Amino acid sequence: MSGAVQRGMAALLGLLLALLAGTATAHEMSMAEMSLRALSNRAGSATGHLMQAHGRYQGTRSALRSYTVDLESFHADATAAIERETTARYLAHEANLDLTEAAHHARSAAMNPDDQATIDHWHTQAHLARLRVDTAEDAIAAAQSDYSKAADALEQAAQRAMGLIDASFDGTDDSRLDRMKNAFGELASMLSNLAVWAVEVLKTAVEAVVLAVAIFIAAVLIVIAVVNLMALVMLLLVASVAVIINMIVGLAATVVLLLAVGAVAYHVASELGVDDLTRIRIVLAAVAVACPALGYFLVQRIRDELFKPAPKVTLLDPKVVDDHDASRVSAAEQALAAMETNEPDSVDDFLWQAGAVDTIGGEAQTVVDIAKIVHEDGSVSWIVTLPSTKDWVVPSDTGAVNDLDADLLLMAFPELKSQYEKAVLDAMAQAGIGITEPVLLTGWSLGGILAGHLAETGAGGYDYAGLVVAGSPIDHMDIAADIPVIQVKHMNDPVHRGDMIDDVPDRGSHISVWDGARSGIGLGRKTGTTLGHDAGQYYDTLESHVAANESINDAFRDFYVVDDPNHTGKPTIEHTQYAFSE
């Protein structure tokens, strides 16, 4: 309230006193004066409160005005960063197409070694295209970094605004509204964080269907958050055996619900006739909506993966594997020593290598083995061995990049490069693999998924000439028919059914081999706590099939180290391990 109002009220009180003084007795005047004095004090107190409130809301208005300016700045910076990222992604796509085309022409030119000029030309074009890919990917990373900086600046501006508002309320926390503000402060903060998360989801979505699902998930999560907060309070108040039992029952019911929702979504997607990848996305989105907590977790994992920089790839330091205990040799040391001397002469040897890199790397780092084979005639071929999932990011995210985040991107959003894919392509480049030299990819579980993805997309422009995988959902991938594929599956293992495809007829050079009744050679089902999802058990299954039918080996002759007595030379193999982590 202004000073003019105060003076007006004082003048009014003075006038009332004067009127009473002319008509009352001394006693009555005394009583009137006391009453009016009390009234004057109360009016002054009210005026003081109103002035405090005026200052309080004046401070709030000033803080919000400042925050509005920062918000406009964020919008401009964020929009510019998103536009740069979109442009860079387009350039990266174009450069990848050029790289694939140049690699194809280079392979064709290599068939005519007399025309060295043409060979050199297409090698140069491939090199230039690869440089453009790298430049575009750097631009994408820079744009994402700028967006993150703008978001951080906005967060700091919000904190400043909240600080100014809180300061304007200091010492005046005397109303019900103030007490309600304090009581719901934490809830407002939580909802604010959810809103920021929703913005990030909308930024990273790349397809219209995924964008629509993300909007719906964000809206549902904001509503569910309030309900979950109330449920949490009730759980804390009623901590009893009955609550624990209810939680267990609720968890079981949630699992049943998710299975039912997934089945319905699968049926709907199948009826719509969408492709396999879109069906995976629809089912994943439906499950996320049915369980918002799970949906929030999955979106956070994808967001975390996209905004991390590409890992630094280096040669494996043997000292990291050595546990420095002279009294024993660790499993990792044994696996590394055996890998260094391994000379594959059968497809099952490739799966053995896949299990070995898992043991060498563990959860702390990712280890990839790249083996160079120089055959007796001087030709060169390569074997790239990829590890499986070693970090499930619960309760925390460890160093290995072959983690759940990579699984999510490769299965649901393969057009977005994971840290795992980026690092493997970097390792292949460091190894010096020529674009006309055949490459065999091998791995199990996640390693097999990445192998299939690289072969499907032709990433890096390499000549992918073979896949040996196990327990990996790759049936939905469009791998070229001229690339020989051995895919080992176990009847009890649900993992290779992650693309919601149980079995497909062998097509072209893509061959599936099974255990149990589907094996056709009398094998029993692989069991155990992992339900047959085990590198050693997959190795056993493939070894048994090779023993029953050695012709399985025929399509992979270019990747064996076998001494041909008809040649005077001797084939050699050199294993090199590359390591990287988050």
Coordinates of C-alpha atoms in Angstrom, one line a residue:
M1 CA 0.0 0.0 0.0
S2 CA 1.4 3.5 -0.9
G3 CA 2.2 6.4 1.5
A4 CA -0.7 8.4 0.2
V5 CA -3.1 5.7 1.3
Q6 CA -1.5 5.6 4.7
R7 CA -1.8 9.4 5.1
G8 CA -5.4 9.2 4.0
M9 CA -6.2 6.6 6.7
A10 CA -4.4 8.7 9.3
A11 CA -6.4 11.8 8.3
L12 CA -9.6 9.9 8.6
L13 CA -8.8 8.7 12.0
G14 CA -7.9 12.2 13.1
L15 CA -11.3 13.5 11.8
L16 CA -13.1 10.8 13.8
L17 CA -11.2 11.7 17.0
A18 CA -12.1 15.4 16.5
L19 CA -15.8 14.6 16.1
L20 CA -15.8 12.4 19.2
A21 CA -13.9 15.1 21.2
G22 CA -16.8 17.6 20.8
T23 CA -19.6 15.3 22.0
A24 CA -18.2 12.8 24.5
T25 CA -17.5 13.1 28.2
A26 CA -13.9 12.9 29.4
H27 CA -14.4 9.2 30.3
E28 CA -16.1 8.5 27.0
M29 CA -13.4 10.4 25.2
S30 CA -10.8 8.4 26.9
M31 CA -12.5 5.1 25.9
A32 CA -13.0 6.4 22.3
E33 CA -9.4 7.4 22.1
M34 CA -8.2 3.9 23.2
S35 CA -10.5 2.2 20.8
L36 CA -9.5 4.4 17.9
R37 CA -5.9 4.0 18.8
A38 CA -6.3 0.3 18.7
L39 CA -8.0 0.6 15.4
S40 CA -5.2 2.8 14.1
N41 CA -2.6 0.2 15.2
R42 CA -4.5 -2.6 13.5
A43 CA -4.8 -0.5 10.4
G44 CA -1.1 0.2 10.5
S45 CA -0.3 -3.5 10.9
A46 CA -2.6 -4.3 8.0
T47 CA -0.8 -1.7 6.0
G48 CA 2.5 -3.2 6.8
H49 CA 1.4 -6.6 5.7
L50 CA 0.1 -5.2 2.5
M51 CA 3.4 -3.4 1.9
Q52 CA 5.2 -6.7 2.5
A53 CA 3.0 -8.5 0.1
H54 CA 3.5 -5.7 -2.4
G55 CA 7.3 -6.1 -2.1
R56 CA 6.9 -9.9 -2.3
Y57 CA 4.9 -9.9 -5.6
Q58 CA 7.0 -7.0 -7.0
G59 CA 10.1 -9.2 -6.5
T60 CA 8.3 -12.2 -8.1
R61 CA 7.3 -10.1 -11.1
S62 CA 10.9 -8.9 -11.6
A63 CA 12.3 -12.4 -11.3
L64 CA 9.8 -13.7 -13.9
R65 CA 10.5 -10.8 -16.3
S66 CA 14.3 -11.7 -16.1
Y67 CA 13.5 -15.4 -16.6
T68 CA 11.4 -14.6 -19.7
V69 CA 14.4 -12.9 -21.3
D70 CA 16.6 -15.9 -20.6
L71 CA 13.8 -18.2 -22.0
E72 CA 13.8 -16.3 -25.3
S73 CA 17.5 -16.6 -25.5
F74 CA 17.4 -20.3 -24.9
H75 CA 14.7 -20.7 -27.5
A76 CA 16.9 -19.0 -30.1
D77 CA 20.0 -20.9 -29.2
A78 CA 18.2 -24.2 -29.0
T79 CA 16.5 -23.7 -32.3
A80 CA 19.8 -22.8 -34.0
A81 CA 21.5 -25.9 -32.5
I82 CA 18.6 -28.2 -33.6
E83 CA 18.8 -26.8 -37.2
R84 CA 22.6 -27.3 -37.3
E85 CA 22.1 -30.9 -36.1
T86 CA 19.4 -31.6 -38.7
T87 CA 21.7 -30.2 -41.5
A88 CA 24.7 -32.2 -40.2
R89 CA 22.6 -35.4 -40.0
Y90 CA 21.5 -34.9 -43.6
L91 CA 25.1 -34.3 -44.7
A92 CA 26.2 -37.4 -42.8
H93 CA 23.5 -39.4 -44.5
E94 CA 24.6 -38.2 -47.9
A95 CA 28.3 -38.8 -47.1
N96 CA 27.5 -42.4 -46.0
L97 CA 25.8 -43.0 -49.3
D98 CA 28.8 -41.6 -51.2
L99 CA 31.1 -43.8 -49.1
T100 CA 29.0 -46.9 -49.8
E101 CA 29.0 -46.2 -53.5
A102 CA 32.7 -45.4 -53.6
A103 CA 33.5 -48.7 -51.7
H104 CA 31.3 -50.6 -54.2
H105 CA 33.2 -49.1 -57.2
A106 CA 36.5 -49.7 -55.5
R107 CA 35.7 -53.4 -55.0
S108 CA 34.6 -53.6 -58.6
A109 CA 37.8 -51.8 -59.8
A110 CA 40.0 -54.2 -57.7
M111 CA 38.8 -57.0 -59.9
N112 CA 40.9 -55.4 -62.7
P113 CA 44.3 -54.8 -61.1
D114 CA 45.7 -53.5 -64.4
D115 CA 43.6 -50.4 -64.2
Q116 CA 45.5 -48.8 -61.2
A117 CA 44.2 -45.3 -62.1
T118 CA 40.6 -46.3 -61.6
I119 CA 41.4 -48.2 -58.4
D120 CA 43.3 -45.2 -57.0
H121 CA 40.4 -42.9 -58.0
W122 CA 37.8 -44.8 -56.1
H123 CA 40.1 -45.3 -53.1
T124 CA 40.5 -41.5 -53.0
Q125 CA 36.7 -41.0 -53.4
A126 CA 36.1 -43.4 -50.5
H127 CA 38.7 -41.6 -48.4
L128 CA 37.1 -38.2 -49.1
A129 CA 33.6 -39.6 -48.3
R130 CA 34.8 -41.0 -45.0
L131 CA 36.3 -37.6 -44.1
R132 CA 32.9 -36.0 -44.9
V133 CA 31.2 -38.5 -42.6
D134 CA 33.6 -37.7 -39.8
T135 CA 33.1 -34.0 -40.3
A136 CA 29.4 -34.3 -40.3
E137 CA 29.4 -36.5 -37.1
D138 CA 31.6 -33.9 -35.4
A139 CA 29.1 -31.2 -36.4
I140 CA 26.3 -33.3 -34.9
A141 CA 28.2 -33.6 -31.7
A142 CA 29.0 -29.9 -31.6
A143 CA 25.3 -29.0 -32.2
Q144 CA 24.2 -31.4 -29.4
S145 CA 26.8 -29.9 -27.1
D146 CA 25.5 -26.3 -27.9
Y147 CA 22.0 -27.5 -27.2
S148 CA 23.1 -28.9 -23.8
K149 CA 24.9 -25.7 -23.0
A150 CA 21.7 -23.7 -23.8
A151 CA 19.7 -26.0 -21.6
D152 CA 22.2 -25.7 -18.8
A153 CA 22.0 -21.9 -19.1
L154 CA 18.2 -22.0 -18.9
E155 CA 18.4 -24.2 -15.9
Q156 CA 20.8 -21.7 -14.2
A157 CA 18.4 -18.9 -15.1
A158 CA 15.5 -20.8 -13.5
Q159 CA 17.5 -21.3 -10.4
R160 CA 18.3 -17.6 -10.2
A161 CA 14.7 -16.7 -10.7
M162 CA 13.6 -19.1 -8.0
G163 CA 16.3 -17.7 -5.7
L164 CA 15.0 -14.1 -6.3
I165 CA 11.4 -15.3 -5.6
D166 CA 12.4 -17.1 -2.4
A167 CA 14.4 -14.0 -1.3
S168 CA 11.3 -11.8 -1.8
F169 CA 9.3 -14.2 0.4
D170 CA 11.9 -14.3 3.2
G171 CA 10.5 -13.0 6.5
T172 CA 6.9 -12.9 5.2
D173 CA 6.0 -16.6 5.5
D174 CA 2.9 -15.8 7.5
S175 CA 0.0 -16.8 5.3
R176 CA -1.7 -20.1 4.3
L177 CA -0.6 -19.4 0.8
D178 CA 3.1 -19.3 1.9
R179 CA 2.8 -22.5 3.9
M180 CA 1.2 -24.2 0.9
K181 CA 4.1 -22.9 -1.3
N182 CA 6.6 -24.6 1.0
A183 CA 4.6 -27.8 1.3
F184 CA 4.4 -28.3 -2.5
G185 CA 7.8 -26.9 -3.4
E186 CA 9.3 -30.3 -3.9
L187 CA 6.4 -31.5 -6.0
A188 CA 6.7 -28.4 -8.2
S189 CA 10.5 -29.1 -8.6
M190 CA 9.8 -32.7 -9.6
L191 CA 7.2 -31.7 -12.2
S192 CA 9.6 -29.1 -13.5
N193 CA 12.3 -31.8 -14.0
L194 CA 9.7 -34.0 -15.8
A195 CA 8.9 -31.1 -18.1
V196 CA 12.6 -30.6 -18.9
W197 CA 12.8 -34.3 -19.6
A198 CA 9.8 -34.1 -21.9
V199 CA 11.6 -31.4 -24.0
E200 CA 14.7 -33.7 -24.3
V201 CA 12.5 -36.6 -25.5
L202 CA 10.9 -34.4 -28.2
K203 CA 14.3 -33.3 -29.3
T204 CA 15.8 -36.7 -29.8
A205 CA 12.8 -38.4 -31.4
V206 CA 13.4 -38.9 -35.2
E207 CA 10.2 -40.3 -36.6
A208 CA 6.6 -39.0 -36.4
V209 CA 5.3 -42.2 -34.7
V210 CA 8.1 -42.1 -32.1
L211 CA 7.4 -38.3 -31.6
A212 CA 3.7 -38.9 -31.0
V213 CA 4.5 -41.7 -28.6
A214 CA 7.0 -39.6 -26.7
I215 CA 4.4 -36.7 -26.3
F216 CA 1.9 -39.2 -24.9
I217 CA 4.4 -40.8 -22.6
A218 CA 5.5 -37.4 -21.2
A219 CA 1.9 -36.4 -20.6
V220 CA 1.1 -39.6 -18.8
L221 CA 4.2 -39.4 -16.7
I222 CA 3.4 -35.9 -15.4
V223 CA -0.1 -37.1 -14.3
I224 CA 1.2 -40.4 -12.9
A225 CA 4.0 -38.6 -10.9
V226 CA 1.5 -37.0 -8.6
V227 CA -0.3 -40.3 -8.0
N228 CA 3.0 -42.1 -7.4
L229 CA 4.1 -39.4 -4.9
M230 CA 0.9 -40.0 -2.9
A231 CA 1.4 -43.7 -3.1
L232 CA 4.9 -43.4 -1.8
V233 CA 3.7 -41.4 1.2
M234 CA 1.2 -44.1 2.0
L235 CA 3.8 -46.8 1.7
L236 CA 6.0 -45.0 4.2
L237 CA 3.1 -44.7 6.6
V238 CA 2.0 -48.3 6.3
A239 CA 5.3 -50.2 6.2
S240 CA 4.2 -53.7 7.1
V241 CA 4.4 -57.3 5.8
A242 CA 1.0 -56.8 4.1
V243 CA 2.5 -53.9 2.1
I244 CA 5.5 -56.0 1.0
I245 CA 3.2 -58.8 -0.1
N246 CA 1.1 -56.3 -2.0
M247 CA 4.3 -55.0 -3.7
I248 CA 5.3 -58.5 -4.8
V249 CA 1.8 -59.2 -6.1
G250 CA 1.8 -55.8 -7.8
L251 CA 5.1 -56.6 -9.5
A252 CA 3.8 -59.9 -10.7
A253 CA 0.7 -58.2 -12.0
T254 CA 2.8 -55.6 -13.7
V255 CA 4.8 -58.2 -15.5
V256 CA 1.6 -60.0 -16.6
L257 CA 0.1 -56.7 -17.7
L258 CA 3.2 -55.8 -19.8
L259 CA 3.2 -59.2 -21.5
A260 CA -0.5 -58.7 -22.3
V261 CA 0.0 -55.2 -23.6
G262 CA 3.0 -56.3 -25.6
A263 CA 1.0 -59.2 -27.1
V264 CA -1.9 -56.9 -28.1
A265 CA 0.4 -54.3 -29.6
Y266 CA 2.2 -57.1 -31.5
H267 CA -1.1 -58.3 -32.9
V268 CA -2.2 -54.8 -33.8
A269 CA 1.1 -54.0 -35.5
S270 CA 0.9 -57.3 -37.4
E271 CA -2.6 -56.6 -38.6
L272 CA -1.5 -53.2 -39.8
G273 CA 1.1 -54.9 -41.9
V274 CA 4.0 -52.7 -40.8
D275 CA 7.6 -53.7 -41.2
D276 CA 9.5 -55.6 -38.5
L277 CA 11.3 -52.5 -37.1
T278 CA 8.1 -50.5 -36.8
R279 CA 6.5 -53.4 -35.1
I280 CA 9.3 -53.5 -32.5
R281 CA 8.8 -49.7 -31.9
I282 CA 5.1 -50.0 -31.5
V283 CA 5.4 -52.8 -29.0
L284 CA 8.1 -50.9 -27.1
A285 CA 6.0 -47.8 -27.0
A286 CA 2.9 -49.6 -25.8
V287 CA 4.8 -51.3 -23.0
A288 CA 6.4 -47.9 -22.0
V289 CA 2.9 -46.3 -21.8
A290 CA 1.5 -49.2 -19.8
C291 CA 4.4 -48.9 -17.2
P292 CA 5.4 -45.2 -17.1
A293 CA 8.3 -45.9 -14.7
L294 CA 9.7 -48.3 -17.2
G295 CA 9.1 -45.9 -20.1
Y296 CA 10.8 -43.1 -18.2
F297 CA 13.8 -45.4 -17.5
L298 CA 14.1 -46.4 -21.2
V299 CA 13.8 -42.9 -22.5
Q300 CA 16.4 -41.7 -20.0
R301 CA 18.8 -44.5 -21.1
I302 CA 18.4 -43.6 -24.8
R303 CA 18.8 -39.8 -24.1
D304 CA 21.9 -40.6 -22.0
E305 CA 23.5 -42.7 -24.8
L306 CA 22.8 -40.0 -27.5
F307 CA 24.4 -37.1 -25.6
K308 CA 27.6 -38.9 -24.6
P309 CA 30.7 -38.3 -26.7
A310 CA 32.3 -41.0 -28.8
P311 CA 34.6 -43.2 -26.7
K312 CA 38.4 -42.9 -27.1
V313 CA 39.7 -46.1 -28.7
T314 CA 43.2 -47.3 -27.8
L315 CA 45.2 -50.5 -28.0
L316 CA 44.4 -52.8 -25.0
D317 CA 47.0 -52.5 -22.2
P318 CA 47.8 -56.0 -21.0
K319 CA 48.5 -54.6 -17.6
V320 CA 44.8 -53.8 -17.2
V321 CA 44.0 -57.5 -17.6
D322 CA 46.8 -58.7 -15.3
D323 CA 45.4 -59.0 -11.7
H324 CA 49.0 -58.9 -10.4
D325 CA 48.5 -62.1 -8.4
A326 CA 51.5 -64.3 -9.2
S327 CA 49.9 -67.3 -7.4
R328 CA 47.2 -67.7 -10.0
V329 CA 46.2 -66.8 -13.6
S330 CA 42.8 -65.0 -13.8
A331 CA 40.1 -66.0 -16.4
A332 CA 40.8 -62.7 -18.3
E333 CA 44.5 -63.4 -18.5
Q334 CA 43.8 -67.0 -19.7
A335 CA 41.3 -65.7 -22.3
L336 CA 43.8 -63.1 -23.6
A337 CA 46.6 -65.6 -23.9
A338 CA 44.4 -68.1 -25.7
M339 CA 43.1 -65.4 -28.1
E340 CA 46.6 -64.3 -29.1
T341 CA 47.4 -67.8 -30.3
N342 CA 44.0 -68.8 -31.7
E343 CA 44.1 -69.9 -35.4
P344 CA 40.5 -70.5 -36.5
D345 CA 39.9 -73.4 -38.9
S346 CA 36.1 -73.9 -38.3
V347 CA 33.1 -71.6 -37.7
D348 CA 32.7 -72.7 -34.1
D349 CA 36.2 -71.1 -33.4
F350 CA 34.7 -67.7 -34.2
L351 CA 32.0 -68.2 -31.4
W352 CA 34.8 -69.2 -29.0
Q353 CA 36.4 -65.8 -29.7
A354 CA 33.2 -64.0 -29.0
G355 CA 33.1 -65.5 -25.5
A356 CA 36.7 -64.7 -24.9
V357 CA 36.4 -60.9 -25.5
D358 CA 33.5 -60.9 -23.0
T359 CA 35.9 -62.3 -20.4
I360 CA 38.8 -60.0 -21.3
G361 CA 36.7 -56.8 -21.2
G362 CA 34.2 -57.4 -18.4
E363 CA 32.1 -54.6 -17.1
A364 CA 34.9 -52.0 -16.7
Q365 CA 35.8 -51.6 -20.4
T366 CA 34.8 -52.9 -23.9
V367 CA 37.4 -55.1 -25.7
V368 CA 37.2 -55.9 -29.4
D369 CA 39.5 -58.3 -31.2
I370 CA 40.5 -57.6 -34.8
A371 CA 42.5 -60.3 -36.4
K372 CA 44.4 -59.8 -39.7
I373 CA 44.9 -63.0 -41.8
V374 CA 47.5 -63.0 -44.6
H375 CA 47.0 -66.0 -46.8
E376 CA 49.6 -68.0 -48.7
D377 CA 48.8 -66.1 -51.9
G378 CA 49.2 -62.8 -50.2
S379 CA 45.5 -61.9 -50.0
V380 CA 44.3 -60.4 -46.7
S381 CA 41.1 -61.0 -44.8
W382 CA 39.9 -59.8 -41.4
I383 CA 37.9 -61.1 -38.4
V384 CA 36.2 -58.6 -36.1
T385 CA 35.0 -60.2 -32.8
L386 CA 32.4 -58.2 -30.8
P387 CA 31.4 -58.7 -27.1
S388 CA 27.9 -59.1 -25.7
T389 CA 26.1 -57.0 -23.1
K390 CA 28.2 -56.7 -20.0
D391 CA 26.7 -53.6 -18.3
W392 CA 22.9 -53.5 -17.6
V393 CA 23.2 -49.9 -16.1
V394 CA 21.4 -51.1 -12.9
P395 CA 22.1 -49.9 -10.2
S396 CA 24.7 -47.8 -12.0
D397 CA 26.3 -47.3 -15.4
T398 CA 29.8 -48.8 -15.4
G399 CA 32.6 -48.3 -18.0
A400 CA 31.7 -50.8 -20.7
V401 CA 29.9 -49.3 -23.7
N402 CA 28.5 -52.7 -24.7
D403 CA 25.6 -52.0 -22.4
L404 CA 21.8 -51.9 -22.3
D405 CA 21.8 -48.5 -23.9
A406 CA 23.4 -50.0 -27.0
D407 CA 20.8 -52.8 -27.0
L408 CA 18.0 -50.2 -27.1
L409 CA 19.4 -48.1 -29.9
L410 CA 20.4 -51.1 -32.1
M411 CA 17.0 -52.8 -31.7
A412 CA 14.6 -49.8 -31.7
F413 CA 16.5 -46.9 -33.3
P414 CA 19.3 -48.4 -35.5
E415 CA 19.6 -45.1 -37.4
L416 CA 21.0 -43.5 -34.3
K417 CA 24.7 -44.5 -33.7
S418 CA 25.4 -45.8 -30.2
Q419 CA 28.8 -45.3 -28.5
Y420 CA 29.4 -49.0 -29.1
E421 CA 29.0 -48.7 -32.9
K422 CA 31.1 -45.5 -33.1
A423 CA 34.0 -47.1 -31.2
V424 CA 34.0 -50.3 -33.2
L425 CA 34.1 -48.4 -36.5
D426 CA 37.0 -46.3 -35.1
A427 CA 38.8 -49.5 -34.1
M428 CA 38.4 -51.0 -37.6
A429 CA 39.8 -47.8 -39.1
Q430 CA 42.8 -47.8 -36.7
A431 CA 43.4 -51.5 -37.6
G432 CA 43.8 -50.4 -41.2
I433 CA 41.1 -52.6 -42.8
G434 CA 41.0 -52.0 -46.5
I435 CA 37.6 -51.4 -48.1
T436 CA 38.2 -54.2 -50.6
E437 CA 39.4 -56.7 -48.0
P438 CA 36.7 -59.2 -46.9
V439 CA 35.6 -58.8 -43.2
L440 CA 33.9 -61.5 -41.1
L441 CA 31.9 -60.3 -38.1
T442 CA 31.2 -62.5 -35.1
G443 CA 29.6 -62.1 -31.8
W444 CA 26.8 -63.4 -29.6
S445 CA 23.8 -61.6 -28.0
L446 CA 24.5 -57.8 -28.4
G447 CA 27.7 -58.6 -30.3
G448 CA 25.7 -60.4 -32.9
I449 CA 23.1 -57.6 -33.1
L450 CA 25.9 -55.1 -33.8
A451 CA 27.4 -57.5 -36.3
G452 CA 24.1 -57.8 -38.2
H453 CA 23.5 -54.1 -38.1
L454 CA 27.0 -53.3 -39.6
A455 CA 26.5 -55.9 -42.3
E456 CA 22.9 -54.6 -43.1
T457 CA 23.9 -51.0 -43.4
G458 CA 27.4 -51.4 -44.8
A459 CA 28.7 -49.0 -42.1
G460 CA 32.2 -47.7 -42.8
G461 CA 32.1 -48.9 -46.4
Y462 CA 33.8 -52.2 -45.6
D463 CA 33.4 -55.4 -47.6
Y464 CA 31.4 -57.5 -45.0
A465 CA 31.7 -61.0 -46.3
G466 CA 30.4 -63.2 -43.4
L467 CA 28.5 -63.3 -40.1
V468 CA 28.7 -66.0 -37.3
V469 CA 26.3 -65.0 -34.5
A470 CA 24.4 -66.7 -31.7
G471 CA 21.5 -65.8 -29.4
S472 CA 21.1 -62.5 -31.4
P473 CA 17.8 -61.1 -32.8
I474 CA 18.8 -60.3 -36.3
D475 CA 16.0 -62.0 -38.3
H476 CA 14.3 -58.7 -38.9
M477 CA 17.4 -57.2 -40.5
D478 CA 17.7 -56.9 -44.3
I479 CA 21.2 -58.5 -44.7
A480 CA 22.3 -59.0 -48.3
A481 CA 21.6 -62.5 -49.6
D482 CA 25.2 -62.9 -50.8
I483 CA 26.6 -62.5 -47.3
P484 CA 26.9 -66.0 -45.7
V485 CA 25.3 -66.0 -42.2
I486 CA 25.4 -68.7 -39.5
Q487 CA 22.9 -67.9 -36.7
V488 CA 22.8 -70.2 -33.7
K489 CA 19.6 -70.4 -31.7
H490 CA 18.4 -72.2 -28.6
M491 CA 14.8 -73.3 -28.1
N492 CA 14.6 -72.1 -24.5
D493 CA 16.4 -68.8 -25.1
P494 CA 14.1 -65.8 -25.4
V495 CA 16.8 -63.3 -26.4
H496 CA 17.1 -64.2 -30.0
R497 CA 13.3 -63.7 -30.2
G498 CA 13.7 -60.1 -29.1
D499 CA 12.7 -59.0 -32.6
M500 CA 9.5 -61.0 -32.1
I501 CA 10.4 -63.5 -34.8
D502 CA 10.7 -67.2 -33.6
D503 CA 11.8 -68.9 -36.7
V504 CA 12.3 -68.1 -40.4
P505 CA 13.1 -70.5 -43.2
D506 CA 16.8 -70.6 -44.3
R507 CA 17.2 -68.2 -47.1
G508 CA 20.1 -67.8 -49.5
S509 CA 23.2 -68.2 -47.5
H510 CA 21.5 -67.4 -44.2
I511 CA 21.4 -70.6 -42.2
S512 CA 19.9 -71.1 -38.7
V513 CA 21.1 -74.0 -36.5
W514 CA 19.3 -75.0 -33.3
D515 CA 19.5 -77.3 -30.3
G516 CA 16.8 -79.7 -29.1
A517 CA 14.1 -81.0 -31.5
R518 CA 14.8 -78.4 -34.1
S519 CA 18.5 -79.3 -34.3
G520 CA 17.8 -82.3 -36.7
I521 CA 20.9 -84.0 -35.3
G522 CA 19.6 -85.3 -32.0
L523 CA 20.8 -82.5 -29.7
G524 CA 19.2 -81.9 -26.3
R525 CA 17.9 -78.6 -25.2
K526 CA 20.3 -76.2 -23.6
T527 CA 19.0 -75.3 -20.1
G528 CA 20.3 -73.8 -16.9
T529 CA 19.7 -70.5 -15.1
T530 CA 20.3 -68.6 -18.4
L531 CA 17.8 -70.7 -20.3
G532 CA 20.5 -71.5 -22.9
H533 CA 21.6 -67.9 -23.3
D534 CA 25.3 -68.7 -22.7
A535 CA 28.4 -68.3 -24.9
G536 CA 29.8 -71.7 -23.9
Q537 CA 26.5 -73.5 -24.7
Y538 CA 26.2 -71.8 -28.0
Y539 CA 29.8 -72.8 -28.9
D540 CA 28.9 -76.4 -28.0
T541 CA 25.8 -76.4 -30.2
L542 CA 27.7 -75.0 -33.3
E543 CA 30.6 -77.4 -32.7
S544 CA 28.1 -80.4 -32.7
H545 CA 26.5 -79.2 -36.0
V546 CA 30.0 -78.8 -37.6
A547 CA 30.9 -82.4 -36.5
A548 CA 27.6 -83.6 -38.1
N549 CA 27.9 -81.6 -41.3
E550 CA 31.3 -80.1 -42.1
S551 CA 29.9 -78.4 -45.2
I552 CA 28.7 -75.6 -42.8
N553 CA 32.4 -74.4 -42.9
D554 CA 32.5 -74.1 -46.7
A555 CA 31.2 -70.5 -47.0
F556 CA 33.8 -69.2 -44.6
R557 CA 37.0 -70.5 -46.1
D558 CA 38.5 -67.1 -46.6
F559 CA 38.7 -66.6 -42.8
Y560 CA 40.5 -69.8 -41.8
V561 CA 44.2 -70.2 -41.1
V562 CA 44.9 -73.4 -42.9
D563 CA 48.3 -74.4 -44.4
D564 CA 47.8 -75.5 -48.0
P565 CA 50.5 -78.1 -48.9
N566 CA 50.2 -77.0 -52.6
H567 CA 51.7 -73.6 -51.6
T568 CA 55.2 -72.9 -50.4
G569 CA 54.1 -70.0 -48.2
K570 CA 52.4 -70.2 -44.8
P571 CA 49.3 -68.3 -43.7
T572 CA 49.6 -65.9 -40.7
I573 CA 47.2 -64.3 -38.3
E574 CA 47.8 -61.4 -36.0
H575 CA 45.3 -60.6 -33.3
T576 CA 45.0 -57.0 -32.0
Q577 CA 42.7 -56.0 -29.2
Y578 CA 41.2 -52.5 -28.9
A579 CA 39.7 -51.1 -25.7
F580 CA 37.4 -48.3 -24.9
S581 CA 35.0 -47.2 -22.2
E582 CA 32.6 -44.4 -21.3

